[in-house]
Structures are given as C-alpha cells and as structure tokens.
Short mmCIF file of C-alpha atoms in Angstrom, two decimals:
data_model
loop_
_atom_site.label_atom_id
_atom_site.label_comp_id
_atom_site.label_asym_id
_atom_site.label_seq_id
_atom_site.Cartn_x
_atom_site.Cartn_y
_atom_site.Cartn_z
CA MET Q 1 -26.42 -5.55 41.05
CA ALA Q 2 -25.49 -7.84 44.00
CA PHE Q 3 -23.80 -6.93 47.27
CA LEU Q 4 -22.36 -9.14 49.98
CA SER Q 5 -23.96 -9.35 53.48
CA LEU Q 6 -22.04 -10.62 56.46
CA ASN Q 7 -23.52 -13.25 58.89
CA LEU Q 8 -22.33 -11.75 62.17
CA SER Q 9 -24.00 -14.24 64.59
CA SER Q 10 -20.69 -15.95 65.08
CA LEU Q 11 -18.91 -12.78 66.19
CA HIS Q 12 -19.67 -13.66 69.87
CA HIS Q 13 -16.54 -15.71 69.99
CA THR Q 14 -14.94 -17.15 73.14
CA SER Q 15 -13.44 -20.40 71.89
CA THR Q 16 -9.97 -20.81 70.53
CA ASN Q 17 -11.29 -21.91 67.18
CA PRO Q 18 -10.66 -19.55 64.27
CA LEU Q 19 -13.26 -16.89 63.71
CA ILE Q 20 -15.10 -17.49 60.43
CA LEU Q 21 -17.13 -14.82 58.63
CA ARG Q 22 -19.75 -16.27 56.31
CA CYS Q 23 -20.74 -14.09 53.37
CA THR Q 24 -24.06 -14.62 51.65
CA PRO Q 25 -25.27 -12.78 48.54
CA LEU Q 26 -27.88 -10.12 49.07
CA ASN Q 27 -30.16 -9.52 46.09
CA LEU Q 28 -31.35 -5.92 46.16
CA ARG Q 29 -33.18 -6.03 42.84
CA THR Q 30 -36.90 -5.32 43.11
CA PRO Q 31 -39.31 -7.40 41.04
CA SER Q 32 -39.94 -4.49 38.71
CA GLN Q 33 -36.26 -4.06 37.78
CA LYS Q 34 -34.92 -5.66 34.62
CA PRO Q 35 -31.52 -7.39 34.51
CA PHE Q 36 -28.67 -5.10 33.51
CA SER Q 37 -26.78 -6.20 30.41
CA ILE Q 38 -23.87 -4.87 28.37
CA ARG Q 39 -23.78 -5.42 24.62
CA SER Q 40 -20.39 -5.45 22.98
CA GLN Q 41 -20.02 -3.55 19.74
CA ALA Q 42 -17.95 -4.90 16.86
CA ALA Q 43 -14.90 -2.87 15.87
CA PRO Q 44 -15.54 -0.72 12.80
CA VAL Q 45 -14.61 -2.39 9.52
CA LEU Q 46 -11.82 -0.49 7.78
CA SER Q 47 -12.23 0.27 4.09
CA GLN Q 48 -9.45 -0.22 1.58
CA ASP Q 49 -8.83 3.53 1.61
CA ASP Q 50 -8.60 3.46 5.43
CA LEU Q 51 -5.92 0.77 5.18
CA LYS Q 52 -4.00 2.70 2.52
CA LYS Q 53 -4.04 5.81 4.70
CA LEU Q 54 -2.74 3.84 7.70
CA ALA Q 55 0.17 2.54 5.63
CA ALA Q 56 0.86 6.00 4.19
CA ASP Q 57 0.91 7.65 7.62
CA LYS Q 58 3.33 5.01 8.90
CA ALA Q 59 5.68 5.58 5.95
CA VAL Q 60 5.70 9.35 6.41
CA GLU Q 61 7.09 8.81 9.92
CA SER Q 62 10.43 8.16 8.12
CA VAL Q 63 10.42 11.60 6.46
CA LYS Q 64 12.76 14.12 8.09
CA SER Q 65 13.17 17.84 7.49
CA GLY Q 66 15.69 18.69 4.79
CA MET Q 67 15.11 15.52 2.75
CA ILE Q 68 14.89 15.17 -1.02
CA LEU Q 69 11.83 12.96 -1.51
CA GLY Q 70 10.59 10.86 -4.40
CA LEU Q 71 6.82 11.31 -4.56
CA GLY Q 72 5.00 8.29 -5.94
CA THR Q 73 1.89 8.01 -8.08
CA GLY Q 74 -1.40 6.27 -7.41
CA SER Q 75 -4.18 6.08 -4.84
CA THR Q 76 -1.94 5.07 -1.91
CA ALA Q 77 0.87 7.48 -2.82
CA ALA Q 78 -1.71 10.30 -2.91
CA PHE Q 79 -2.28 9.78 0.83
CA VAL Q 80 1.49 10.10 1.36
CA VAL Q 81 1.63 13.39 -0.55
CA ASP Q 82 -1.38 14.71 1.38
CA LYS Q 83 0.30 13.88 4.71
CA ILE Q 84 3.58 15.54 3.73
CA GLY Q 85 1.70 18.65 2.64
CA GLN Q 86 -0.14 18.70 5.97
CA LEU Q 87 3.08 18.40 8.00
CA LEU Q 88 4.71 21.17 5.97
CA SER Q 89 1.73 23.47 6.52
CA THR Q 90 1.88 22.97 10.30
CA GLY Q 91 5.65 23.42 10.48
CA GLN Q 92 6.30 19.84 11.59
CA LEU Q 93 8.41 19.39 8.45
CA SER Q 94 10.55 21.96 6.65
CA ASN Q 95 13.02 22.27 3.77
CA ILE Q 96 11.49 19.33 1.88
CA VAL Q 97 12.03 19.02 -1.87
CA GLY Q 98 9.81 16.61 -3.79
CA ILE Q 99 10.59 14.84 -7.06
CA PRO Q 100 7.21 13.83 -8.54
CA THR Q 101 6.82 10.66 -10.61
CA SER Q 102 3.92 11.89 -12.76
CA LYS Q 103 2.10 14.98 -13.90
CA ARG Q 104 -0.83 14.29 -11.58
CA THR Q 105 1.45 13.91 -8.56
CA GLN Q 106 3.17 17.14 -9.58
CA GLU Q 107 -0.20 18.88 -9.67
CA GLN Q 108 -1.26 17.44 -6.31
CA ALA Q 109 2.02 18.37 -4.61
CA ALA Q 110 1.98 21.89 -6.06
CA SER Q 111 -1.56 22.42 -4.75
CA LEU Q 112 -0.25 21.56 -1.27
CA ASN Q 113 2.69 23.97 -1.59
CA ILE Q 114 5.29 21.19 -1.54
CA PRO Q 115 8.51 22.53 -3.16
CA LEU Q 116 9.30 20.51 -6.30
CA SER Q 117 12.32 19.82 -8.44
CA THR Q 118 13.66 17.25 -10.93
CA LEU Q 119 16.22 14.47 -11.16
CA ASP Q 120 18.33 16.79 -13.31
CA LEU Q 121 18.87 19.09 -10.33
CA HIS Q 122 18.72 16.42 -7.60
CA PRO Q 123 20.14 13.16 -8.98
CA ARG Q 124 20.44 11.68 -5.49
CA ILE Q 125 17.21 11.22 -3.54
CA ASP Q 126 17.10 10.47 0.19
CA LEU Q 127 13.81 8.59 0.27
CA ALA Q 128 11.07 7.58 -2.14
CA ILE Q 129 7.61 6.44 -1.01
CA ASP Q 130 5.20 4.84 -3.45
CA GLY Q 131 2.48 2.24 -3.71
CA ALA Q 132 2.58 -1.11 -5.49
CA ASP Q 133 0.15 -3.28 -7.42
CA GLU Q 134 1.69 -6.56 -6.27
CA VAL Q 135 4.22 -7.45 -3.56
CA ASP Q 136 5.81 -10.91 -3.38
CA PRO Q 137 7.61 -12.50 -0.38
CA ASN Q 138 10.99 -11.22 -1.67
CA LEU Q 139 9.65 -7.63 -1.72
CA ASP Q 140 9.75 -7.63 -5.52
CA LEU Q 141 6.95 -5.63 -7.06
CA VAL Q 142 4.62 -5.10 -9.96
CA LYS Q 143 3.96 -1.40 -10.45
CA GLY Q 144 2.59 0.86 -13.14
CA ARG Q 145 -1.11 0.11 -13.35
CA GLY Q 146 -1.51 3.86 -12.87
CA GLY Q 147 0.57 4.42 -16.01
CA ALA Q 148 3.61 6.09 -14.41
CA LEU Q 149 6.03 3.14 -14.37
CA LEU Q 150 8.89 4.80 -16.30
CA ARG Q 151 9.16 7.90 -14.12
CA GLU Q 152 8.51 5.86 -10.98
CA LYS Q 153 11.37 3.50 -11.78
CA MET Q 154 13.76 6.34 -12.63
CA VAL Q 155 13.05 8.22 -9.39
CA GLU Q 156 13.00 5.16 -7.15
CA ALA Q 157 16.20 3.75 -8.63
CA ALA Q 158 17.91 7.05 -7.72
CA SER Q 159 16.73 6.83 -4.09
CA SER Q 160 18.85 5.72 -1.14
CA SER Q 161 15.73 4.19 0.44
CA PHE Q 162 12.47 3.12 -1.15
CA ILE Q 163 9.47 2.49 1.11
CA VAL Q 164 6.46 0.78 -0.45
CA VAL Q 165 3.00 1.32 1.04
CA ALA Q 166 0.06 -0.97 0.30
CA ASP Q 167 -2.93 -2.75 1.77
CA ASP Q 168 -2.88 -6.51 2.24
CA SER Q 169 -4.83 -7.16 -0.97
CA LYS Q 170 -1.58 -6.49 -2.88
CA LEU Q 171 0.28 -9.48 -1.41
CA VAL Q 172 0.92 -12.33 -3.88
CA SER Q 173 2.90 -15.55 -3.75
CA GLY Q 174 4.49 -14.76 -7.13
CA LEU Q 175 4.52 -11.74 -9.44
CA GLY Q 176 1.69 -11.81 -11.94
CA GLY Q 177 -0.23 -14.00 -9.51
CA SER Q 178 -3.10 -11.55 -9.05
CA GLY Q 179 -4.20 -12.07 -12.66
CA LEU Q 180 -4.23 -8.30 -13.10
CA ALA Q 181 -2.13 -6.23 -15.51
CA MET Q 182 1.65 -6.22 -15.55
CA PRO Q 183 2.34 -3.13 -17.70
CA VAL Q 184 5.00 -2.64 -20.36
CA GLU Q 185 5.54 0.84 -21.79
CA VAL Q 186 6.25 0.78 -25.54
CA VAL Q 187 6.77 3.40 -28.24
CA GLN Q 188 3.76 4.11 -30.40
CA PHE Q 189 5.60 3.09 -33.57
CA CYS Q 190 4.58 -0.49 -34.51
CA TRP Q 191 3.08 -1.12 -31.07
CA LYS Q 192 1.11 -4.13 -32.33
CA TYR Q 193 4.35 -5.76 -33.47
CA ASN Q 194 5.65 -5.51 -29.91
CA LEU Q 195 2.35 -6.63 -28.38
CA VAL Q 196 2.56 -9.88 -30.34
CA ARG Q 197 6.22 -10.37 -29.37
CA LEU Q 198 5.51 -9.72 -25.69
CA GLN Q 199 2.69 -12.24 -25.63
CA GLY Q 200 4.93 -14.78 -27.33
CA LEU Q 201 7.60 -14.45 -24.64
CA PHE Q 202 5.27 -15.92 -22.01
CA LYS Q 203 3.15 -18.44 -23.87
CA GLU Q 204 3.87 -21.12 -21.27
CA LEU Q 205 2.40 -18.86 -18.56
CA GLY Q 206 -0.85 -18.41 -20.47
CA CYS Q 207 -0.08 -14.73 -21.03
CA GLU Q 208 -2.53 -12.46 -22.83
CA ALA Q 209 -1.34 -9.05 -24.04
CA LYS Q 210 -3.70 -6.10 -24.49
CA LEU Q 211 -3.18 -2.50 -25.50
CA ARG Q 212 -4.31 -0.22 -22.67
CA LEU Q 213 -7.17 2.07 -23.62
CA VAL Q 214 -8.24 5.30 -21.94
CA GLY Q 215 -11.40 3.61 -20.60
CA ASP Q 216 -15.05 4.66 -20.42
CA GLY Q 217 -15.80 2.62 -23.52
CA SER Q 218 -13.32 4.54 -25.65
CA GLU Q 219 -11.15 2.78 -28.22
CA LYS Q 220 -8.44 5.43 -27.90
CA PRO Q 221 -5.09 4.14 -26.59
CA TYR Q 222 -3.92 5.37 -23.21
CA VAL Q 223 -0.90 7.67 -23.62
CA THR Q 224 1.66 7.99 -20.83
CA ASP Q 225 3.20 11.25 -19.60
CA ASN Q 226 6.10 10.39 -21.93
CA GLY Q 227 3.94 10.04 -25.05
CA ASN Q 228 4.09 6.23 -25.17
CA TYR Q 229 1.55 3.39 -25.16
CA ILE Q 230 1.16 0.63 -22.56
CA VAL Q 231 0.78 -3.06 -23.33
CA ASP Q 232 -0.73 -4.86 -20.33
CA LEU Q 233 0.27 -8.49 -19.79
CA TYR Q 234 -2.18 -10.78 -17.98
CA PHE Q 235 -0.75 -14.02 -16.60
CA LYS Q 236 -2.71 -17.16 -15.76
CA ASN Q 237 0.27 -18.39 -13.73
CA PRO Q 238 2.85 -16.40 -11.74
CA ILE Q 239 6.17 -15.45 -13.34
CA LYS Q 240 8.77 -18.00 -12.26
CA ASP Q 241 11.87 -15.89 -12.84
CA GLY Q 242 11.25 -12.17 -12.50
CA PHE Q 243 14.78 -11.09 -13.33
CA GLY Q 244 14.86 -13.34 -16.39
CA ALA Q 245 11.47 -12.05 -17.54
CA GLY Q 246 12.54 -8.44 -17.08
CA LYS Q 247 15.69 -9.03 -19.09
CA GLU Q 248 13.75 -10.62 -21.96
CA ILE Q 249 11.19 -7.81 -22.06
CA SER Q 250 13.84 -5.09 -22.02
CA ALA Q 251 15.70 -6.77 -24.88
CA LEU Q 252 12.83 -6.09 -27.30
CA GLU Q 253 13.37 -3.05 -29.49
CA GLY Q 254 10.65 -0.50 -28.92
CA VAL Q 255 10.12 -1.44 -25.26
CA VAL Q 256 10.71 1.60 -23.05
CA GLU Q 257 10.22 0.07 -19.57
CA HIS Q 258 8.37 -2.71 -17.75
CA GLY Q 259 6.47 -2.85 -14.48
CA LEU Q 260 8.68 -5.40 -12.70
CA PHE Q 261 10.44 -3.53 -9.87
CA LEU Q 262 12.98 -6.09 -8.71
CA GLY Q 263 15.35 -5.73 -5.77
CA MET Q 264 14.42 -2.07 -5.33
CA ALA Q 265 12.23 -1.87 -2.20
CA THR Q 266 14.08 -1.47 1.10
CA SER Q 267 10.88 -2.02 3.11
CA VAL Q 268 7.18 -2.60 2.53
CA ILE Q 269 4.47 -1.33 4.87
CA ILE Q 270 1.32 -3.42 4.66
CA ALA Q 271 -1.92 -2.35 6.32
CA GLY Q 272 -4.37 -5.13 7.09
CA LYS Q 273 -7.39 -5.84 9.24
CA THR Q 274 -5.13 -6.72 12.19
CA GLY Q 275 -2.90 -3.65 11.90
CA ILE Q 276 0.35 -2.51 10.30
CA GLU Q 277 3.13 -4.90 9.24
CA VAL Q 278 6.56 -3.70 8.15
CA MET Q 279 8.35 -6.15 5.85
CA THR Q 280 12.10 -5.83 5.32
CA LYS Q 281 14.69 -7.99 3.65
#
C-alpha cells in the first residue's frame, strides 16, 4: 500500500509566487512483505435448468390472483408450476384455477395444492404459460416433443394471453431448423399409412418420418394421454411455409394434431447467458 508524503520545505513562503506543494510517494512496505493482489473470479456458469428457471420465474410475474391459468407441460413448464404452487402456499397468490395440459402436469399441480379444473368448466382462460421446442423470429413455435401437443394446443388456443418460456438453445431461424422432431399426433389405426403420407408431403425438405417409441430400447409405440401415436418428422432444411405445412398435415385423414403452433404466442421469454430477453410481436 502507498501513501503520499508532503514536501513542506517550501512552506516558508514570503514571495508573491504561488505556493506549490510537492507530493512524493512514500513506500511503507518492508522487504519481507509480499505485494498485495486481487484475483477476479469468473461469474458462475448457468446450467440449462438454471436458464429455464429464470425464464419461468419471469413469466410467473404476469400471474395475478383470481386468474384462470393454462398450465403447460415439459421441463420448463414444470418450473412454472412449481413457482405458482410456492406463491399459493405463501399467500402471495390466491384464487388461482389451473387447467393442466397433461396428466403429469395435473399430478404435479395437485401435489402442490393448485386448484384444478377443465376447459369444459372454464372455456376462457386468462393466461397460459408453457415451454417450446423451437422458437422462430416470428414467435411461431414447434411444440410437443413431450407428447402433450393436442391438449397444449387446445388450452393455449383458448387463452387470452400465451407466454412462452425457453432457454436460448430453442431459438431457430426457421421451424424444423434444429433437426429435432416436429411431432404429429395420429390415430393408431393404419398409423404406418399416415407415416408414409406425412414423409411424402415434405420430400423436398429431406424429411424423415419415424414412429415415436417409449424409449429405453423398447419397440413399443409411445401412446399419448389421448390414446394416440406420434409420428415425428425430422427436417434437413427448415419449413418454408409453416401455415401451408400445417394445413397440408391437418388435411390428412387420421391426423389428430401437429406440433406447429403458429400465431399463438403473445410473448416469448428467453433466458440466455447474458440475461432475460422478452420477445413480443
């Protein structure tokens, strides 16, 4: 550490010239002392779950007491449901009614004592919050890799506002651009017939269609909460016309719903390494 010493020899001052104080450094360190240094520590690296939780917490700031809420499905939506349950338990929220979009969300919400209902009793929903698998610059989405696309679309279409929460890995320049699954829910009857037809719709995009299996090496088909199968479409190139693609898919007999959520999101909350970004149209 260094202090300043003052050279006071010039303080005997009788001339009219300005008085000047000269300051010289005074080194008080003894030979045995080592220099003092400060090492900066890097900011902690946030995991993907940390980012999802940040986005979820930001979205829940829009929840007000007395609302009818659409409760989404998936890893990010689970953080939303947890936060709502916490705020209800502490009295910071009250008179909330949740409309779950899957059986597992229903089970999670019930375990947190969140009051639940259905679209039959509450056909108008104030706010839905859910995750997304892909988000493009127009706020159009791919959803349903968690298998709940039909119920998610029904609940979110009935909502006055729909907030999407995601981490920045979900951002794409065009839908299908991640190379991951774009799901289509189909009836079990003649599912292979529809798989072939779905793949044929998007030959020019290098599309490959696969029946979703339960995983863990099993050959058993995944069955949705509605008793249907899912055909996953994998694109080598992004979909050029989402609305056109959605219309073609829906026109096939035996197709129940697809994972293109177009023109539905009112805002998207993205959590990234530099913080939270809220995207609106």
